[in-house]
mmCIF file of C-alpha atoms and ligand atoms in Angstrom:
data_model
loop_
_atom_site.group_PDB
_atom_site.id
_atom_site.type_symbol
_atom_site.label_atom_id
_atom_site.label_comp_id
_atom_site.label_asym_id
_atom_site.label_seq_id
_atom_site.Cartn_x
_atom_site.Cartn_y
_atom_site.Cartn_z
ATOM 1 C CA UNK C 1 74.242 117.474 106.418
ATOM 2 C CA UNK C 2 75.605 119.181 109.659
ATOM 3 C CA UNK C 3 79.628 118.616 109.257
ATOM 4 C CA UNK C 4 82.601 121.207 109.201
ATOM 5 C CA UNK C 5 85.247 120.159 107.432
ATOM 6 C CA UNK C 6 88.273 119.148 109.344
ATOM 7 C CA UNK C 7 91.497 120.573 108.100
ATOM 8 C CA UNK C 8 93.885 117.413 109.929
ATOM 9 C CA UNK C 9 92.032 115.080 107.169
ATOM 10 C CA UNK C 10 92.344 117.588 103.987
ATOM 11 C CA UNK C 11 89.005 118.074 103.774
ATOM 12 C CA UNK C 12 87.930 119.405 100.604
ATOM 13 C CA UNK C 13 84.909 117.859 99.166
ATOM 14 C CA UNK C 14 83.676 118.497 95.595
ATOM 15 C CA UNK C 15 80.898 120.934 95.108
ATOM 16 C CA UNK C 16 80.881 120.515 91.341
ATOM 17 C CA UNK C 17 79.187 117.778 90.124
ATOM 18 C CA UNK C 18 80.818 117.322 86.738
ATOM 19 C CA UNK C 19 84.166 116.866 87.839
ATOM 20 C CA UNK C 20 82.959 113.234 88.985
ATOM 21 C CA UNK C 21 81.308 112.897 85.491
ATOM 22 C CA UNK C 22 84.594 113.256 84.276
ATOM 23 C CA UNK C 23 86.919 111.479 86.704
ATOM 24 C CA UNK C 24 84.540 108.213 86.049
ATOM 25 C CA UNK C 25 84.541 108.802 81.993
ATOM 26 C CA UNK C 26 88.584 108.508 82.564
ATOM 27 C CA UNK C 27 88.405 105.534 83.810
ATOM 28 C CA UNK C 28 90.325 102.613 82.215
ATOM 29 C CA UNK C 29 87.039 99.529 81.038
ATOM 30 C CA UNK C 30 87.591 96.252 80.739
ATOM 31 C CA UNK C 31 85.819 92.978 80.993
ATOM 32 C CA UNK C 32 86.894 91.688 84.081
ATOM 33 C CA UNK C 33 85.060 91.487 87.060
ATOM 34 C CA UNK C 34 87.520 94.043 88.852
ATOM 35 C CA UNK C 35 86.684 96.357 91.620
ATOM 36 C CA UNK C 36 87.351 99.737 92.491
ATOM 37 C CA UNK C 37 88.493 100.945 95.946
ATOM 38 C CA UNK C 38 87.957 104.694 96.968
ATOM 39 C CA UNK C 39 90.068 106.483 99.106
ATOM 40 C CA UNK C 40 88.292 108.720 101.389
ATOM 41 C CA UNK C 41 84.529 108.888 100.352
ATOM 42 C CA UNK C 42 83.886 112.246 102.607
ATOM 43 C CA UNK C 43 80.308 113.116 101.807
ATOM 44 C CA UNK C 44 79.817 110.631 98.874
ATOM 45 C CA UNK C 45 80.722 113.082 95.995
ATOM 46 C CA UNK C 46 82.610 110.653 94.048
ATOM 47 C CA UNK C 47 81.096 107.642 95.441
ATOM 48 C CA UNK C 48 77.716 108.129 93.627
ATOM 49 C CA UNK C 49 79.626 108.560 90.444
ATOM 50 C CA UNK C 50 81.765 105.146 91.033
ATOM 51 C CA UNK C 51 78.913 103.235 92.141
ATOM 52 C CA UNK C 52 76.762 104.040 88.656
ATOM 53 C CA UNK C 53 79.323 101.886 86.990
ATOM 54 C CA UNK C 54 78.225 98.852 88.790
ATOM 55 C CA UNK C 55 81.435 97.215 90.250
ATOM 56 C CA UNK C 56 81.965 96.926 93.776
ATOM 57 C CA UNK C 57 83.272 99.866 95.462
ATOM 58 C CA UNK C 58 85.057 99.563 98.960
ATOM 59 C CA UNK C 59 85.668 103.052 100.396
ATOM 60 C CA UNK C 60 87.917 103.634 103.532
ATOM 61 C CA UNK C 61 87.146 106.897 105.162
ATOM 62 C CA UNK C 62 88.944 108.037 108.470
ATOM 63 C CA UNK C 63 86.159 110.520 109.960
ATOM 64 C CA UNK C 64 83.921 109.137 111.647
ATOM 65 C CA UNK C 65 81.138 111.976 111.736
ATOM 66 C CA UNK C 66 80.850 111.187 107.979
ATOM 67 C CA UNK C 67 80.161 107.312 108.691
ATOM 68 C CA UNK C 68 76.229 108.090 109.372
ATOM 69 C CA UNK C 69 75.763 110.265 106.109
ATOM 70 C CA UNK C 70 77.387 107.979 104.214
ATOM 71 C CA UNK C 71 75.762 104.612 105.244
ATOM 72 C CA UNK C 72 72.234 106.542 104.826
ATOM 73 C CA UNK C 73 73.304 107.719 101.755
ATOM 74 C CA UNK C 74 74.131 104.626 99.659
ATOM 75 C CA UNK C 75 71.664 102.126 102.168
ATOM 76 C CA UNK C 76 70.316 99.707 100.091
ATOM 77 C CA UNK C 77 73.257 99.492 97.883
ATOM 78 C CA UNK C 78 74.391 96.051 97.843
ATOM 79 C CA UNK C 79 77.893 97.072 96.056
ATOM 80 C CA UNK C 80 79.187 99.171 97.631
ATOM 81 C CA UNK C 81 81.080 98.542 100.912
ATOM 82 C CA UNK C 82 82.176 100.985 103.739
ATOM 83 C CA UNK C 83 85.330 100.272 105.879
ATOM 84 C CA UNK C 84 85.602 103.363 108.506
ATOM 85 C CA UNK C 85 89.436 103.604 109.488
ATOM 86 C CA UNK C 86 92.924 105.272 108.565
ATOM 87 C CA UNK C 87 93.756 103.679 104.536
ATOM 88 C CA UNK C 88 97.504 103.844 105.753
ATOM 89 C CA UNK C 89 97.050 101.702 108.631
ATOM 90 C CA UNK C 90 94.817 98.434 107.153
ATOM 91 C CA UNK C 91 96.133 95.065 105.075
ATOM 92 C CA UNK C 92 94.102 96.049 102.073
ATOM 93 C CA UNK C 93 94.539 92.773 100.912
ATOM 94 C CA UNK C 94 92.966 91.216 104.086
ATOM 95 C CA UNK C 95 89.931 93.547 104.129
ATOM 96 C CA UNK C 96 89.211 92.754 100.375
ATOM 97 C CA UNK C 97 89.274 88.694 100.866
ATOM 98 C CA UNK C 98 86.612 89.459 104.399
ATOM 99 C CA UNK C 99 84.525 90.909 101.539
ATOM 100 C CA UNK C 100 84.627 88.042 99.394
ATOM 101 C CA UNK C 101 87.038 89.555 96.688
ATOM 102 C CA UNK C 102 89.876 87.574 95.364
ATOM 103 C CA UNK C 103 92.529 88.624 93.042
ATOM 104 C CA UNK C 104 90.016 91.104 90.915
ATOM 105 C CA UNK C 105 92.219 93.697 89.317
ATOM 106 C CA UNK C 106 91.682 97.202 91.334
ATOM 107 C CA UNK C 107 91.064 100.404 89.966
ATOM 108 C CA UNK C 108 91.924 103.070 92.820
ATOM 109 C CA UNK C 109 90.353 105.977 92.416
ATOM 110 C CA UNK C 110 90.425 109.219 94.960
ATOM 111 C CA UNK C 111 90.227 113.103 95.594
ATOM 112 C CA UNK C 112 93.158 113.028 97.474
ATOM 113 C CA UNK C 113 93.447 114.090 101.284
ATOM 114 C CA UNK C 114 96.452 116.436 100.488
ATOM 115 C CA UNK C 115 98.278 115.878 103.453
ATOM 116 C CA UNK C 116 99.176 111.962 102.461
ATOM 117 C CA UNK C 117 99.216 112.121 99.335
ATOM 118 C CA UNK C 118 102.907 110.473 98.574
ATOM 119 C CA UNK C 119 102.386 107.702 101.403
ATOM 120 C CA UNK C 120 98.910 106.839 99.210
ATOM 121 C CA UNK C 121 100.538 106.493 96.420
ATOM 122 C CA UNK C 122 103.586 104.477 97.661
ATOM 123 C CA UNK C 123 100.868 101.888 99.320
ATOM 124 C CA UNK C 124 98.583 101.658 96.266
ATOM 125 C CA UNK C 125 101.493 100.792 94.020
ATOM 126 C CA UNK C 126 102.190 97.929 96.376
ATOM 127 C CA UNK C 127 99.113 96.089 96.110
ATOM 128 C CA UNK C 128 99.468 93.096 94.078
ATOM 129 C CA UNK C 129 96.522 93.304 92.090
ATOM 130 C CA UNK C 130 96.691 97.040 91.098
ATOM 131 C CA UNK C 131 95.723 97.922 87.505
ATOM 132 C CA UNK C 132 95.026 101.670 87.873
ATOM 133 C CA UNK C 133 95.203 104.770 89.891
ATOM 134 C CA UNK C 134 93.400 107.576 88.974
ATOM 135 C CA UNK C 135 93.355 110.414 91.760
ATOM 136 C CA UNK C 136 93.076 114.214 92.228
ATOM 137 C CA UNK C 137 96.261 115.838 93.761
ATOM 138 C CA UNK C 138 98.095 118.808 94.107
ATOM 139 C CA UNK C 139 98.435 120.240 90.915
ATOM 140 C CA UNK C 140 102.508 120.958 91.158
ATOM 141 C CA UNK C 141 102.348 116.891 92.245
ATOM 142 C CA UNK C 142 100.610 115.784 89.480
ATOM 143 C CA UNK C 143 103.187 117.988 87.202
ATOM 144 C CA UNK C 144 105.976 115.901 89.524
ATOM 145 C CA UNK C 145 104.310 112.766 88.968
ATOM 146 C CA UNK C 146 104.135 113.307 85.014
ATOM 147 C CA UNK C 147 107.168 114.825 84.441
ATOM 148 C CA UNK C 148 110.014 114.108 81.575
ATOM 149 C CA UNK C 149 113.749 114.337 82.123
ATOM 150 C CA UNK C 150 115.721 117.752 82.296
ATOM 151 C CA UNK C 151 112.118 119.769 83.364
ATOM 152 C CA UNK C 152 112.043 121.621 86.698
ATOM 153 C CA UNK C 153 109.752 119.307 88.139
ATOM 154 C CA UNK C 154 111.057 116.108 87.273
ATOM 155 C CA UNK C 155 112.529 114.275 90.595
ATOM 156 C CA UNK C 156 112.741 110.517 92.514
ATOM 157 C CA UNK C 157 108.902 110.904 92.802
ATOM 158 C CA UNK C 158 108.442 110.770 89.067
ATOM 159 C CA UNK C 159 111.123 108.320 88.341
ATOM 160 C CA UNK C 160 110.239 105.832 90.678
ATOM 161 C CA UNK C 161 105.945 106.261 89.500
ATOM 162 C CA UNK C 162 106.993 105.997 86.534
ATOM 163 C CA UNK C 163 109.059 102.636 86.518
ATOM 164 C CA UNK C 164 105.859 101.213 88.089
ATOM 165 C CA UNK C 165 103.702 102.487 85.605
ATOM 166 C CA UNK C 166 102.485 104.883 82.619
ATOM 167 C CA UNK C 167 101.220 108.255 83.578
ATOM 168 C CA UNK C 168 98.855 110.582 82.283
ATOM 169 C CA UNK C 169 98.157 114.044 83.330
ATOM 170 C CA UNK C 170 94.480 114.131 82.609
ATOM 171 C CA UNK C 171 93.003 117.321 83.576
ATOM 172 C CA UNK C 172 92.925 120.558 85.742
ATOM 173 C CA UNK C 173 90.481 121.389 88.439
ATOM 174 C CA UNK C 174 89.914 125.391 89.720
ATOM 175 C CA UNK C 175 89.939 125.860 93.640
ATOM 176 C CA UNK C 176 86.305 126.806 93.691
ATOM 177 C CA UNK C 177 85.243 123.453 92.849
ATOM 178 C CA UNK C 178 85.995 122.340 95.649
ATOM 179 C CA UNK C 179 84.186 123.112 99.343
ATOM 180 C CA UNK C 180 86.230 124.357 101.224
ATOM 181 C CA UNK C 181 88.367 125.869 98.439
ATOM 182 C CA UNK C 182 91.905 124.636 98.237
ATOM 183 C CA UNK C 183 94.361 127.211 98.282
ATOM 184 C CA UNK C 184 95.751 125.674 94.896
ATOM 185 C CA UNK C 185 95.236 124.251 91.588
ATOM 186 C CA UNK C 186 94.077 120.380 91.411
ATOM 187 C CA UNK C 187 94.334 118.127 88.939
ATOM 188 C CA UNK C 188 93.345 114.357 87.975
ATOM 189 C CA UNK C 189 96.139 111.656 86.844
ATOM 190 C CA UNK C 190 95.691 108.207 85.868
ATOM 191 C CA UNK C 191 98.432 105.904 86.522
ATOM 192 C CA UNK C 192 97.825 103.010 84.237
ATOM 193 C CA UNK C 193 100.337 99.772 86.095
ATOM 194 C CA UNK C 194 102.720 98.136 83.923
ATOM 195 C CA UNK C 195 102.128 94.366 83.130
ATOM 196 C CA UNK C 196 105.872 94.156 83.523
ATOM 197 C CA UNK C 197 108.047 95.711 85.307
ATOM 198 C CA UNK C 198 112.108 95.145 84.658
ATOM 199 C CA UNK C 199 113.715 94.564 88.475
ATOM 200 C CA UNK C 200 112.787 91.349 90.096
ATOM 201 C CA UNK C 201 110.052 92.495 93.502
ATOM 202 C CA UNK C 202 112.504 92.076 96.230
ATOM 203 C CA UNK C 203 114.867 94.536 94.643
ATOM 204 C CA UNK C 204 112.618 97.169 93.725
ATOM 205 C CA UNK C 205 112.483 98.696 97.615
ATOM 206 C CA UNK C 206 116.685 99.203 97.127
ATOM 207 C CA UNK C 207 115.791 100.637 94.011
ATOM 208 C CA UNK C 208 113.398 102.885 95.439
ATOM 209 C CA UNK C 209 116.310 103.847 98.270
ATOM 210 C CA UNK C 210 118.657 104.336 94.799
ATOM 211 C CA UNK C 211 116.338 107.177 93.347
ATOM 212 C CA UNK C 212 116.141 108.393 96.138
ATOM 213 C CA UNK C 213 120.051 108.814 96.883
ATOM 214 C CA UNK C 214 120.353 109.673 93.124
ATOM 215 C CA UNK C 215 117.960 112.695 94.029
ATOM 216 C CA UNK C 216 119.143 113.752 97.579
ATOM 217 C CA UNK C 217 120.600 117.070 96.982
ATOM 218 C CA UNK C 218 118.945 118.318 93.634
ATOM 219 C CA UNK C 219 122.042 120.358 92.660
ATOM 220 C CA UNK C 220 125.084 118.192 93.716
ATOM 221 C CA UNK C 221 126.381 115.857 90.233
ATOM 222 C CA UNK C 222 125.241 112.391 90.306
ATOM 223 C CA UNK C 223 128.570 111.342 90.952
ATOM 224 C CA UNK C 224 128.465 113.137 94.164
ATOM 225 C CA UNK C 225 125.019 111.776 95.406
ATOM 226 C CA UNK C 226 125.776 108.579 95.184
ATOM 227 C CA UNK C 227 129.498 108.268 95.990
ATOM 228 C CA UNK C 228 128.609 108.317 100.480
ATOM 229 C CA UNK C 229 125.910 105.455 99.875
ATOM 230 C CA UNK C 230 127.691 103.376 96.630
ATOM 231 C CA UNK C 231 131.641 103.874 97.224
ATOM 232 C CA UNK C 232 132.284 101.562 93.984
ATOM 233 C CA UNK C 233 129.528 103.956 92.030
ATOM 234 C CA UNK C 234 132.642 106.505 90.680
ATOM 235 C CA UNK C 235 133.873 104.953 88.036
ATOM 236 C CA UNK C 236 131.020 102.187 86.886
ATOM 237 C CA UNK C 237 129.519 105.856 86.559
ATOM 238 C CA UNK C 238 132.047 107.983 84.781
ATOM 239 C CA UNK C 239 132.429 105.052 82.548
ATOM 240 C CA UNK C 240 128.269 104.849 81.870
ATOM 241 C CA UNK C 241 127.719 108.636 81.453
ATOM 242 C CA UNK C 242 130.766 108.139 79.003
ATOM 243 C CA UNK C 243 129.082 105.350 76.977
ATOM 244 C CA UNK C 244 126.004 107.092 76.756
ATOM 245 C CA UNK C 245 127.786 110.053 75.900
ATOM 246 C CA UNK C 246 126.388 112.034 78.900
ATOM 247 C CA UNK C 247 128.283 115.051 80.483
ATOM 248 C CA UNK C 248 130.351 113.134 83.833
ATOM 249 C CA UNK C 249 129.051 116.411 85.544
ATOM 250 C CA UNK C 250 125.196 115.611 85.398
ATOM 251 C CA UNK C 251 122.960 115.564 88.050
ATOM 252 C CA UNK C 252 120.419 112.643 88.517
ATOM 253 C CA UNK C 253 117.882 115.135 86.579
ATOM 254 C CA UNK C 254 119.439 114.627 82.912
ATOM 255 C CA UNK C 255 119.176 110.186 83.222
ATOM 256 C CA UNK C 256 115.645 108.911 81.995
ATOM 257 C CA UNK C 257 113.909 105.706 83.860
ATOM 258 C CA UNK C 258 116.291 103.364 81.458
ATOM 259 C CA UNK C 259 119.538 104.877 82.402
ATOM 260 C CA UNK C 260 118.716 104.679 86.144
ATOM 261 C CA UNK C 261 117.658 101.897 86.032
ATOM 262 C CA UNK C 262 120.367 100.445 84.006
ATOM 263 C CA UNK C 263 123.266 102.272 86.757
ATOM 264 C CA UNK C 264 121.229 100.842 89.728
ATOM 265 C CA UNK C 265 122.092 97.118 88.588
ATOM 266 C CA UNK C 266 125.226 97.874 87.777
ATOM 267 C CA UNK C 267 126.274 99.561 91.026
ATOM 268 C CA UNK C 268 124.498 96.826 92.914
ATOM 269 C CA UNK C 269 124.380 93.722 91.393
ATOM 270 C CA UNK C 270 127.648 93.535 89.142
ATOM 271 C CA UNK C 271 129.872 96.113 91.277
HETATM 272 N N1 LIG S 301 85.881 112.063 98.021
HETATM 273 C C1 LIG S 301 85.320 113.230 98.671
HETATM 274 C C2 LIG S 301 85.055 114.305 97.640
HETATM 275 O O1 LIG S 301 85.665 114.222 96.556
HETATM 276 O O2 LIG S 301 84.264 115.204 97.915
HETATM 277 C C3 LIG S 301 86.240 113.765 99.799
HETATM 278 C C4 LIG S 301 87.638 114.136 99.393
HETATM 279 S S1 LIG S 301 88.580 114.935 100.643
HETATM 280 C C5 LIG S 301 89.799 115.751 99.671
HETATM 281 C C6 LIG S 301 89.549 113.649 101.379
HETATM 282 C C7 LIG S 301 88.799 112.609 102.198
HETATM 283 O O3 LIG S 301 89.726 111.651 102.699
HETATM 284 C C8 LIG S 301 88.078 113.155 103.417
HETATM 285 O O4 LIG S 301 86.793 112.613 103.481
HETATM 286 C C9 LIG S 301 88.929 112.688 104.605
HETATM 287 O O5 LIG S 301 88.201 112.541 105.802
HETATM 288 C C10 LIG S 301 89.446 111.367 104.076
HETATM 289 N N2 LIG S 301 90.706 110.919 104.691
HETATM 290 C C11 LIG S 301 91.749 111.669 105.123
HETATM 291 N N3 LIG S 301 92.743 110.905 105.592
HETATM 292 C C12 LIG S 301 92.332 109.613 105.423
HETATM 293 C C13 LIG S 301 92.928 108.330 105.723
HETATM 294 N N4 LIG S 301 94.139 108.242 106.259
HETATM 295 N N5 LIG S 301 92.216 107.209 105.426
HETATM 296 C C14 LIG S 301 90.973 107.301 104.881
HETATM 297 N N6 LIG S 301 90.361 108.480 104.579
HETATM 298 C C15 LIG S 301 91.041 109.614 104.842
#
């Protein structure tokens, strides 16, 4: 087909075909009748893959010179279901009911326009009926996504992933799979959502504000962070670090998920 890619919409479509082989033979099975929803179809690359599996697929793609291809593409396929606008801007709840789909578990799955990649992620694990999220990002965010306490690339973006669910670093992809080439690595992760999760809903946004805080300025103590946003945090801190027999200099880096997690609802809800 006649289409340049459009650099606005991180266009980089997948010219080798075994990396879709692979991204489908990640993918978590089960018996339910769940669905899968792709993020950004472009040419079909990964569609074709998904749709072999025989679950619905709902794709949302932005550019609209891709909605012809597409449509002539996969005609005749009764499962799989094409809704041409912006991801970040629909009720993805609302378009799945229209279709017919209620409360299936959904199994996101995506090469990644790199440009919104953090936004995607933040509205996926929203949805209520999430089970998985397996997507191709940056590499350096997949390593920030997966990452363990006291590493270099361990920040608010892998704390607060990771209290939503378990993450696995699946595999690298090379530039020049890829048309147009990237300028960097890729690589695939599967976020598999936890069945439980330990803050009730309506806190978990000021929990997300609390990483966030926790994380502001990657080299000031934690102590510091938090002290302009949480004025009682001082000493419910010094005492916790203390307990736990942390350093009282340590910056948000050195606390795992349970610690944080732990000072967040002491700072808010018994302080
Ligand atoms: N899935 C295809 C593949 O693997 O070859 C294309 C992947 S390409 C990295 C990202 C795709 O997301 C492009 O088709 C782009 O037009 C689309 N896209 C970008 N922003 C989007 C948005 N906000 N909502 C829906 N699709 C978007």
């Amino acid at each position: 087909m006649n289409h340049r890619a459009q650099k606005k919409w991180g266009q980089n479509f997948l010219k080798d075909a075994t990396i879709p082989q692979k991204i489908i033979q990640s993918l978590p099975l089960g018996d339910d009748s769940y669905i899968y929803i792709e993020i950004g179809p472009g040419k079909g690359a990964l569609t074709e893959a998904l749709l072999t599996l025989n679950h619905p697929v709902v794709a949302y793609e932005i550019d609209g010179q891709l909605e012809s291809h597409l449509k002539t593409r996969f005609s005749g396929v009764d499962h799989f279901h094409l809704i041409m606008d912006d991801f970040l801007k629909r009720d993805i709840e609302s378009d799945l009911k229209s279709l017919g789909f209620f409360k299936q578990p959904l199994h996101i799955v995506a090469n990644l326009p790199y440009y919104i990649t953090t936004p995607i992620i933040r509205k996926c694990l929203d949805l209520t009926h999430i089970a998985s999220l397996t997507i191709m990002v940056q590499d350096e965010v997949a390593k920030r996504l997966a990452a363990e306490p006291s590493t270099k690339d361990y920040g608010a973006l892998s704390v607060i992933s990771q209290y939503y669910a378990d993450i696995h670093y699946l595999f690298q992809v090379p530039p020049h799979a890829f048309s147009p080439a990237p300028k960097v690595h890729s690589a695939v992760i599967q976020m598999s959502m936890k069945k439980t999760r330990r803050l009730d809903p309506l806190v978990e946004p000021q929990f997300n504000q609390f990483i966030y805080q926790c994380f502001k300025q990657k080299r000031k103590t934690l102590v510091n962070n938090l002290q302009a946003e949480y004025p009682q945090a001082k000493a419910i801190l010094l005492d916790y670090l203390n307990d736990q027999g942390l350093n009282p200099q340590s910056r948000a880096e050195a606390l795992n998920l349970n610690h944080l997690l732990t000072l967040f609802q002491k700072i808010t809800m018994d302080g």
